[in-house]
Amino acid sequence: MLENMTIVGFFIFFLIPLSVCQQHADTPPRGWNSYDSYSWVISEQEFLHNANLVAQRLLPFGYEYVVVDFLWFRKMEPGASVTSAGFDIVDEWGRPIPDPARWPSSRDGQGLKPIADQVHAMGLKFGIHVMRGISTQAVKDNTPVLGNLNQTWRARDIALQDEACSWMPHCFVHVNESSEGGQAFIQSLYNLYASWEVDFVKHDCVFGLDDFSLEEITTVSQAIATTGRPMLYSISPGVQANPRMATLINSFVNMYRVTGDDWDSWHDLQSHFDVARDFAAADLIGAPGLLGFSWPDLDMLPMGFLTDPGAAHGPNRWSRLSLQEKRTQMTLWAMARSPLMFGGDMISVDDTTFDILTNKIALEINANSYGNMEVQILDAIQEYTPMKELVNNTTMLFAVVDELNHNRSIAELRQRFHTRIWMARGIGGEYYVALFNLEKWSIDVSLPLIGIVEEGLQIRRVTNDTMDYQCQGKEAWSNRDIRTMNGRLHATLAPHGCALFSLHCYLS
Ligand SMILES: *[C@@H]1O[C@H](CO)[C@@H](O)[C@H](O)[C@H]1NC(C)=O
Ligand SMILES: *[C@@H]1O[C@H](CO)[C@@H](O)[C@H](O)[C@H]1NC(C)=O
Ligand SMILES: *[C@@H]1O[C@H](CO)[C@@H](O)[C@H](O)[C@H]1NC(C)=O
Ligand SMILES: *[C@@H]1O[C@H](CO)[C@@H](O)[C@H](O)[C@H]1NC(C)=O
Ligand SMILES: *[C@@H]1O[C@H](CO)[C@@H](O)[C@H](O)[C@H]1NC(C)=O
Ligand SMILES: *[C@@H]1O[C@H](CO)[C@@H](O)[C@H](O)[C@H]1NC(C)=O
């Protein structure tokens, strides 16, 4: 029975990624980000409280970064909001620094160093969000640029005052990176972050269709390298990002958003399937990046207790994703090997959310799988009767009869039943299979194992022999033991739900 495992083993030997480097971002980064639960208003105390809980509860599962998201340098005063100019604090060199009223430990020019120290003492790594360019506050004050420069440069010499971020136009303007002063200013920013011992920078307004700037990304990437401090470089946003755009930048960054902001709606979640498929198909998952690999980023996980985009208050409501939708999100993020950044409040995290974030199979796939892809339904439908569909919505996908006569049925089926199938291989020889139901009703799916196994081995073959393979393993969300019958894998998928299998397969 098991003799044929050697064939499988042969393929594994050649497919395991061999690069095991010392640098960070060898696997998709994991952590917590303050944005989904605290918008821009998080305080020092709230941040450290959350960090402490991340260290206690999520760090054992690899969630190691705690990232304070945008506008930590903005004063919280009447009139201040996400779009208000004039409330930011900049130092004498025009660089954003934390407001001591929100970050008491930053008094006396200490910046975020005392926060980083506390985060490091918890065993975590410290991240900050930064905006592209220069604060209009610095431009107004015409602050000098720090650096050993041949001439004196000031903010107004380097600011491109008519060029601003598409989604936050009033508070920052772009910097001319081609000038000595512009480069020196950017370097001075990253020298400051390095002096604070920042480990992770999320740089916003440089990626996606509206704000893409290759020059800004390469300049910052170089500035990070020049500091000598390994800082993980993450770029955002990713509105209408495409693989071609990604190949221009991925060697300069560790992770890059490939969608706009993701919030807790099915609409947002569903929009990630096509883009995840396209980046996987373009071989961009884990492509060479800055100090290691680069990771297409599907954005934070908005589960648990949350706030709203742009709100001026912390968490006050529960995620609107259903249990099934949360599992679907975690499963897609696992199969697409996206960075995993939890967005919910750690102080009030619910058990269900915690269980989803720490699911062993999902995390293993996220960290250690390869060959990840959305699988096209190559083969024809074996049994497909409209009657059956109307009775109980059963579909039979992926069957293995002659494909040629069934193209129209496949197209129709995909149209009617938005079912997605992802596959990947594990380093222990596993076959990972994720079945997603994008519909509002439940769907029964039945896959022939020959499709799974041979797809996993990249063999394309059309055969009627469905009896060759058997698989056993687990389904991740039910924790059910799986032993296949009749050469097929069956699952009933709840509305917007999924099944995630970790299997070992062999010829019987
Ligand atoms: C600045 O001066 C140094 C040394 O005099 C010189 O090598 C460098 O080219 C100068 N840079 C610019 C931008 O003029
Ligand atoms: C940027 O700086 C370079 C070098 O000083 C200069 O040639 C160029 O005109 C500047 N670009 C803009 C848009 O001001
Ligand atoms: C759906 O219908 C098929 C046959 O028409 C039957 O074998 C199967 O058990 C049904 N499934 C459910 C969930 O009712
Ligand atoms: C079915 O689709 C395949 C792949 O797209 C194509 O090669 C084949 O010609 C199609 N068959 C028919 C009958 O249209
Ligand atoms: C079957 O699908 C229809 C839509 O075609 C849906 O209205 C119905 O609720 C589904 N039934 C079940 C049992 O899921
Ligand atoms: C599969 O079986 C069908 C009917 O049983 C037959 O018509 C078809 O030729 C077979 N295909 C292959 C590839 O053997």
Coordinates of C-alpha atoms in Angstrom, one line a residue, residues 11-476:
F11 CA 9.1 15.0 -5.8
I12 CA 9.3 16.5 -2.4
F13 CA 13.0 16.2 -2.4
F14 CA 13.3 18.6 -5.3
L15 CA 10.5 20.9 -4.4
I16 CA 11.4 22.0 -0.9
P17 CA 12.8 25.5 -0.9
L18 CA 16.4 25.1 0.0
S19 CA 17.2 28.6 1.1
V20 CA 17.3 28.8 4.9
C21 CA 18.7 32.2 5.6
Q22 CA 19.5 34.1 8.8
Q23 CA 17.6 37.2 7.7
H24 CA 14.1 38.0 8.9
A25 CA 11.0 37.5 6.7
D26 CA 12.0 34.0 5.7
T27 CA 8.4 33.2 6.4
P28 CA 5.4 35.6 6.2
P29 CA 5.7 38.0 9.1
R30 CA 3.2 37.8 11.9
G31 CA 2.0 40.2 14.5
W32 CA -0.5 42.7 15.8
N33 CA -1.4 46.1 14.3
S34 CA -3.3 48.8 16.1
Y35 CA -5.3 50.2 13.2
D36 CA -8.4 48.0 13.1
S37 CA -9.1 48.4 16.8
Y38 CA -7.6 51.8 17.7
S39 CA -7.7 53.7 14.4
W40 CA -5.1 56.6 14.8
V41 CA -5.8 57.3 18.5
I42 CA -4.0 54.6 20.4
S43 CA -2.3 55.7 23.6
E44 CA 1.0 54.5 25.1
Q45 CA -0.8 52.7 27.8
E46 CA -3.2 50.9 25.4
F47 CA -0.4 50.0 23.1
L48 CA 1.7 48.5 25.8
H49 CA -1.3 46.7 27.3
N50 CA -2.0 45.1 23.9
A51 CA 1.7 44.3 23.3
N52 CA 1.9 42.6 26.7
L53 CA -1.0 40.3 25.8
V54 CA 0.4 39.6 22.3
A55 CA 3.6 38.5 24.1
Q56 CA 1.8 36.3 26.5
R57 CA -0.8 34.7 24.2
L58 CA 0.2 35.1 20.5
L59 CA 4.0 35.1 20.5
P60 CA 4.1 31.4 21.2
F61 CA 2.3 31.1 17.8
G62 CA 4.8 33.2 16.0
Y63 CA 3.1 36.6 16.2
E64 CA 6.2 38.6 17.0
Y65 CA 5.7 42.2 15.7
V66 CA 3.5 44.8 17.4
V67 CA 3.0 47.7 15.1
V68 CA 1.5 51.1 16.0
D69 CA -0.4 52.3 12.9
F70 CA -0.8 55.7 11.5
L71 CA -0.6 59.2 13.1
W72 CA 1.2 58.4 16.3
F73 CA 2.8 61.8 15.9
R74 CA -0.5 63.7 15.9
K75 CA -1.8 65.6 18.9
M76 CA -5.2 64.5 20.1
E77 CA -6.9 67.8 20.5
P78 CA -10.3 69.3 19.5
G79 CA -10.2 69.6 15.7
A80 CA -7.6 66.9 15.1
S81 CA -8.7 64.1 12.9
V82 CA -7.2 61.7 10.3
T83 CA -7.3 64.5 7.7
S84 CA -6.5 67.6 9.8
A85 CA -3.2 69.4 9.1
G86 CA -1.4 71.4 11.8
F87 CA -1.7 68.9 14.7
D88 CA 1.5 67.0 14.0
I89 CA 4.6 67.2 16.1
V90 CA 7.9 67.5 14.2
D91 CA 11.4 67.9 15.6
E92 CA 13.8 70.6 14.7
W93 CA 14.7 68.6 11.5
G94 CA 11.1 68.3 10.4
R95 CA 10.8 64.6 11.4
P96 CA 7.6 63.4 13.0
I97 CA 8.0 62.6 16.7
P98 CA 5.5 61.3 19.2
D99 CA 3.2 63.6 21.1
P100 CA 4.3 63.4 24.8
A101 CA 0.6 63.8 25.8
R102 CA -0.2 60.5 24.1
W103 CA 3.2 58.9 24.6
P104 CA 4.5 60.1 28.0
S105 CA 7.6 58.0 27.8
S106 CA 8.7 60.0 24.8
R107 CA 9.4 63.2 26.9
D108 CA 12.8 64.9 26.7
G109 CA 13.3 63.9 23.1
Q110 CA 13.4 60.2 23.7
G111 CA 11.0 59.5 20.8
L112 CA 9.7 55.9 20.7
K113 CA 12.9 54.4 22.1
P114 CA 11.4 53.7 25.5
I115 CA 8.4 52.0 23.9
A116 CA 10.7 49.9 21.7
D117 CA 12.7 49.0 24.8
Q118 CA 9.6 47.8 26.6
V119 CA 8.4 45.9 23.6
H120 CA 11.8 44.2 23.2
A121 CA 11.8 43.3 26.9
M122 CA 8.5 41.4 26.2
G123 CA 10.3 39.4 23.6
L124 CA 8.5 41.1 20.7
K125 CA 9.6 43.3 17.8
F126 CA 8.5 46.9 17.4
G127 CA 6.9 48.4 14.3
I128 CA 5.7 51.8 13.3
H129 CA 3.6 53.1 10.4
V130 CA 5.0 56.1 8.5
M131 CA 3.6 58.3 5.8
R132 CA 5.4 59.0 2.6
G133 CA 7.1 62.4 2.3
I134 CA 7.3 65.3 4.6
S135 CA 4.8 66.8 7.0
T136 CA 3.2 70.0 5.9
Q137 CA 4.0 71.2 9.4
A138 CA 7.7 70.9 8.6
V139 CA 7.1 72.7 5.3
K140 CA 5.3 75.5 7.1
D141 CA 8.2 75.9 9.6
N142 CA 10.7 75.4 6.8
T143 CA 12.8 73.2 9.0
P144 CA 16.4 72.5 8.0
V145 CA 17.5 69.0 6.7
L146 CA 19.8 67.0 8.9
G147 CA 22.9 65.7 7.3
N148 CA 26.5 66.4 6.4
L149 CA 25.6 68.4 3.3
N150 CA 27.4 70.8 1.0
Q151 CA 24.7 73.3 1.2
T152 CA 21.9 74.1 3.6
W153 CA 18.7 72.4 2.6
R154 CA 15.3 73.3 4.1
A155 CA 12.0 71.6 4.0
R156 CA 10.7 73.9 1.2
D157 CA 13.7 73.0 -1.0
I158 CA 12.9 69.4 -0.9
A159 CA 9.1 69.4 -0.6
L160 CA 7.0 68.9 -3.8
Q161 CA 4.2 71.0 -2.5
D162 CA 1.7 70.2 -5.2
E163 CA 2.2 66.4 -4.9
A164 CA 0.4 64.6 -2.1
C165 CA -1.0 61.3 -1.1
S166 CA -4.3 60.5 -2.9
W167 CA -6.1 59.5 0.2
M168 CA -4.7 62.0 2.8
P169 CA -3.8 65.1 0.8
H170 CA -3.6 67.7 3.5
C171 CA -1.0 66.6 6.0
F172 CA 2.0 65.4 4.0
V173 CA 3.6 66.3 0.6
H174 CA 6.0 64.2 -1.4
V175 CA 9.8 64.8 -1.3
N176 CA 12.1 65.2 -4.3
E177 CA 14.2 62.1 -3.8
S178 CA 16.4 63.1 -6.7
S179 CA 17.9 66.0 -4.8
E180 CA 20.8 65.7 -2.3
G181 CA 18.5 67.3 0.3
G182 CA 15.6 65.0 -0.4
Q183 CA 17.7 62.0 0.0
A184 CA 19.3 63.3 3.1
F185 CA 15.9 64.0 4.6
I186 CA 14.7 60.5 4.0
Q187 CA 17.9 59.1 5.4
S188 CA 17.5 61.2 8.5
L189 CA 14.0 59.8 9.1
Y190 CA 15.3 56.2 9.0
N191 CA 18.3 57.0 11.1
L192 CA 15.9 58.3 13.7
Y193 CA 13.8 55.2 13.5
A194 CA 16.9 53.0 13.7
S195 CA 18.1 55.0 16.8
W196 CA 14.7 54.2 18.4
E197 CA 15.4 50.5 17.6
V198 CA 12.4 50.1 15.4
D199 CA 12.2 46.6 13.8
F200 CA 9.4 47.1 11.3
V201 CA 8.3 50.1 9.1
K202 CA 5.0 50.1 7.4
H203 CA 5.4 52.8 4.7
D204 CA 2.2 54.2 3.4
C205 CA 1.1 56.0 0.2
V206 CA 3.8 54.4 -2.0
F207 CA 2.1 51.5 -3.6
G208 CA -1.1 50.6 -5.4
L209 CA -2.5 52.2 -8.5
D210 CA -2.9 55.8 -7.2
D211 CA 0.3 56.3 -5.2
F212 CA 2.8 54.0 -6.7
S213 CA 6.4 55.5 -6.4
L214 CA 9.2 53.2 -7.4
E215 CA 11.7 56.0 -6.6
E216 CA 10.4 56.5 -3.1
I217 CA 10.4 52.8 -2.4
T218 CA 14.0 52.3 -3.6
T219 CA 15.2 55.4 -1.8
V220 CA 13.7 54.2 1.5
S221 CA 14.9 50.6 0.9
Q222 CA 18.4 52.0 0.5
A223 CA 18.0 54.3 3.5
I224 CA 17.0 51.3 5.7
A225 CA 20.1 49.4 4.4
T226 CA 22.3 52.4 5.2
T227 CA 21.2 52.5 8.8
G228 CA 22.7 49.1 9.3
R229 CA 19.7 48.1 11.4
P230 CA 17.6 45.3 10.0
M231 CA 14.1 46.8 9.7
L232 CA 11.5 44.9 8.0
Y233 CA 10.1 47.0 5.2
S234 CA 6.4 46.8 4.5
I235 CA 4.6 49.0 1.9
S236 CA 1.0 50.1 1.5
P237 CA -1.7 50.5 0.2
G238 CA -2.4 48.0 -2.5
V239 CA -5.4 49.3 -4.3
Q240 CA -5.4 47.6 -7.7
A241 CA -1.9 46.3 -7.3
N242 CA -1.0 43.8 -9.9
P243 CA 1.9 41.3 -10.4
R244 CA 3.7 43.5 -12.9
M245 CA 3.8 46.3 -10.4
A246 CA 5.0 43.9 -7.7
T247 CA 7.9 42.6 -9.7
L248 CA 9.3 46.2 -9.9
I249 CA 9.5 46.5 -6.1
N250 CA 9.5 43.1 -4.5
S251 CA 13.3 42.9 -4.3
F252 CA 13.4 46.1 -2.2
V253 CA 10.8 45.2 0.4
N254 CA 9.8 42.4 2.7
M255 CA 6.0 42.6 2.2
Y256 CA 3.6 44.7 0.1
R257 CA -0.1 45.1 0.3
V258 CA -2.0 43.8 -2.8
T259 CA -5.4 45.2 -1.9
G260 CA -7.0 48.3 -0.4
D261 CA -7.9 48.3 3.2
D262 CA -9.7 45.1 4.4
W263 CA -12.5 45.5 6.9
D264 CA -14.9 43.1 8.4
S265 CA -17.4 42.6 5.6
W266 CA -17.9 39.7 3.2
H267 CA -17.6 42.1 0.3
D268 CA -14.0 43.0 1.4
L269 CA -13.1 39.5 2.2
Q270 CA -14.4 38.1 -1.1
S271 CA -12.4 40.7 -3.1
H272 CA -9.2 39.0 -1.9
F273 CA -9.7 35.7 -3.8
D274 CA -8.9 36.8 -7.3
V275 CA -5.9 38.9 -6.3
A276 CA -4.5 36.2 -4.1
R277 CA -4.9 33.7 -7.0
D278 CA -3.1 36.1 -9.4
F279 CA -0.1 36.7 -7.1
A280 CA 0.2 33.0 -6.4
A281 CA 0.0 32.2 -10.1
A282 CA 2.7 34.8 -10.9
D283 CA 5.1 33.0 -8.4
L284 CA 5.3 36.1 -6.2
I285 CA 4.7 34.3 -2.9
G286 CA 8.1 34.3 -1.2
A287 CA 9.9 35.7 -4.2
P288 CA 13.4 37.3 -3.4
G289 CA 13.0 40.4 -1.3
L290 CA 15.0 42.7 0.9
L291 CA 17.1 40.5 3.2
G292 CA 15.2 37.4 2.4
F293 CA 11.8 36.9 0.7
S294 CA 9.0 39.2 -0.1
W295 CA 5.3 38.5 0.7
P296 CA 2.2 39.7 -1.0
D297 CA 0.1 41.1 1.9
L298 CA -3.7 40.6 2.1
D299 CA -3.9 43.1 5.0
M300 CA -4.8 42.8 8.7
L301 CA -7.3 40.3 10.1
P302 CA -10.3 42.4 11.3
M303 CA -11.6 39.9 13.9
G304 CA -12.6 40.3 17.5
F305 CA -13.3 43.8 19.0
L306 CA -12.9 46.6 16.6
T307 CA -13.3 50.3 15.8
D308 CA -14.2 51.8 12.4
P309 CA -12.0 53.3 9.6
G310 CA -10.9 56.8 10.6
A311 CA -12.7 56.8 13.9
A312 CA -11.5 58.9 16.8
H313 CA -12.1 56.2 19.4
G314 CA -10.8 52.8 20.2
P315 CA -12.7 49.4 19.9
N316 CA -16.4 49.5 20.5
R317 CA -18.0 46.8 18.5
W318 CA -17.5 43.1 17.5
S319 CA -16.3 42.1 14.0
R320 CA -19.2 41.6 11.6
L321 CA -17.7 38.5 10.0
S322 CA -19.5 35.3 10.8
L323 CA -17.6 32.4 12.3
Q324 CA -17.5 30.8 8.8
E325 CA -16.2 34.0 7.3
K326 CA -13.5 34.4 9.8
R327 CA -12.3 30.8 9.1
T328 CA -12.5 31.5 5.4
Q329 CA -10.3 34.6 5.9
M330 CA -7.7 32.7 7.9
T331 CA -7.7 29.9 5.5
L332 CA -7.2 32.1 2.4
W333 CA -4.5 34.1 4.3
A334 CA -2.8 30.7 5.2
M335 CA -3.0 29.2 1.7
A336 CA -1.8 32.5 0.0
R337 CA 1.0 32.8 2.6
S338 CA 0.0 36.3 3.5
P339 CA 1.6 38.0 6.5
L340 CA -0.7 37.6 9.4
M341 CA -1.4 40.8 11.3
F342 CA -4.2 40.5 13.8
G343 CA -6.2 43.8 13.9
G344 CA -8.5 43.2 16.9
D345 CA -8.1 44.5 20.4
M346 CA -6.0 41.9 22.4
I347 CA -7.5 43.1 25.7
S348 CA -10.9 41.8 24.8
V349 CA -10.1 39.1 22.2
D350 CA -12.8 36.4 22.2
D351 CA -11.9 32.7 22.4
T352 CA -13.3 32.0 18.9
T353 CA -11.0 34.6 17.3
F354 CA -8.1 33.4 19.4
D355 CA -8.7 29.8 18.2
I356 CA -8.8 30.9 14.6
L357 CA -5.6 32.9 14.9
T358 CA -3.8 30.0 16.4
N359 CA -5.1 27.1 14.3
K360 CA -2.2 24.7 14.0
I361 CA -2.8 23.6 10.5
A362 CA -3.5 27.1 9.1
L363 CA -0.3 28.4 10.8
E364 CA 1.8 25.5 9.5
I365 CA 0.6 26.1 5.9
N366 CA 1.2 29.8 6.3
A367 CA 4.7 29.3 7.4
N368 CA 5.9 26.2 5.5
S369 CA 4.0 25.3 2.5
Y370 CA 5.0 25.5 -1.2
G371 CA 3.5 25.3 -4.6
N372 CA 0.5 27.3 -3.3
M373 CA -2.1 28.0 -5.9
E374 CA -5.7 28.3 -6.7
V375 CA -6.5 25.2 -8.8
Q376 CA -8.4 25.6 -12.0
I377 CA -11.0 23.0 -12.6
L378 CA -9.1 21.2 -15.3
D379 CA -11.1 18.2 -15.6
A380 CA -14.7 17.8 -16.5
I381 CA -17.7 17.3 -14.2
Q382 CA -18.4 13.7 -13.6
E383 CA -21.9 14.0 -12.3
Y384 CA -23.7 17.2 -12.7
T385 CA -27.5 17.4 -13.0
P386 CA -29.4 20.6 -12.6
M387 CA -32.0 18.6 -10.7
K388 CA -29.7 17.6 -8.0
E389 CA -28.5 21.2 -7.7
L390 CA -32.0 22.3 -7.1
V391 CA -32.7 19.6 -4.6
N392 CA -29.7 20.1 -2.3
N393 CA -27.2 22.2 -4.1
T394 CA -24.8 19.3 -4.5
T395 CA -22.0 19.9 -7.0
M396 CA -19.5 17.5 -8.2
L397 CA -16.4 19.3 -9.2
F398 CA -13.1 18.2 -10.5
A399 CA -14.1 14.9 -11.8
V400 CA -12.0 13.0 -14.2
V401 CA -13.9 12.0 -17.3
D402 CA -13.1 13.3 -20.7
E403 CA -12.9 17.1 -20.3
L404 CA -13.5 18.1 -23.9
N405 CA -17.2 17.8 -24.0
H406 CA -17.8 19.6 -20.7
N407 CA -16.4 23.0 -21.1
R408 CA -19.7 24.7 -21.1
S409 CA -20.8 22.9 -18.0
I410 CA -17.6 23.9 -16.1
A411 CA -18.1 27.5 -17.0
E412 CA -21.7 27.3 -16.0
L413 CA -20.9 25.6 -12.8
R414 CA -18.2 28.1 -11.8
Q415 CA -20.6 30.9 -12.6
R416 CA -23.4 29.4 -10.5
F417 CA -21.4 28.1 -7.6
H418 CA -18.6 30.3 -6.6
T419 CA -16.4 27.6 -5.2
R420 CA -12.7 28.1 -5.0
I421 CA -10.1 25.4 -4.5
W422 CA -6.6 26.1 -3.3
M423 CA -3.8 23.5 -3.0
A424 CA -0.3 23.5 -1.6
R425 CA 2.3 21.0 -0.5
G426 CA 3.8 20.6 3.0
I427 CA 7.4 20.0 3.9
G428 CA 6.4 16.7 5.5
G429 CA 4.8 15.5 2.3
E430 CA 1.3 16.9 3.1
Y431 CA -1.3 17.7 0.5
Y432 CA -3.1 20.8 1.7
V433 CA -6.5 21.4 0.1
A434 CA -8.7 24.3 0.9
L435 CA -12.3 24.4 -0.4
F436 CA -14.1 27.7 -0.3
N437 CA -17.8 28.4 -0.7
L438 CA -18.4 32.0 -1.8
E439 CA -22.1 31.4 -1.9
K440 CA -24.8 32.3 0.6
W441 CA -26.1 28.7 0.7
S442 CA -24.3 25.5 1.6
I443 CA -22.6 23.4 -1.1
D444 CA -21.5 19.8 -1.1
V445 CA -18.2 19.2 -2.9
S446 CA -16.7 16.0 -4.0
L447 CA -13.2 15.9 -5.4
P448 CA -11.4 12.9 -6.9
L449 CA -8.2 12.4 -5.2
I450 CA -6.4 11.8 -8.4
G451 CA -7.0 15.5 -9.1
I452 CA -5.5 16.5 -5.8
V453 CA -2.5 14.3 -5.8
E454 CA -1.6 14.7 -9.4
E455 CA -2.2 18.5 -9.3
G456 CA 0.0 18.6 -6.3
L457 CA 2.7 16.8 -8.3
Q458 CA 2.1 19.1 -11.3
I459 CA 1.1 16.2 -13.4
R460 CA -1.6 16.9 -15.9
R461 CA -3.5 13.8 -16.9
V462 CA -7.0 13.0 -17.8
T463 CA -8.1 9.6 -16.7
N464 CA -11.2 7.8 -15.7
D465 CA -9.4 5.9 -13.0
T466 CA -10.6 7.5 -9.7
M467 CA -9.7 4.7 -7.5
D468 CA -5.9 5.0 -7.4
Y469 CA -5.4 7.2 -4.4
Q470 CA -6.3 7.3 -0.8
C471 CA -5.6 10.0 1.7
Q472 CA -5.8 10.5 5.4
G473 CA -5.3 13.4 7.7
K474 CA -7.3 16.1 9.3
E475 CA -9.8 18.9 8.6
A476 CA -8.4 22.0 10.3

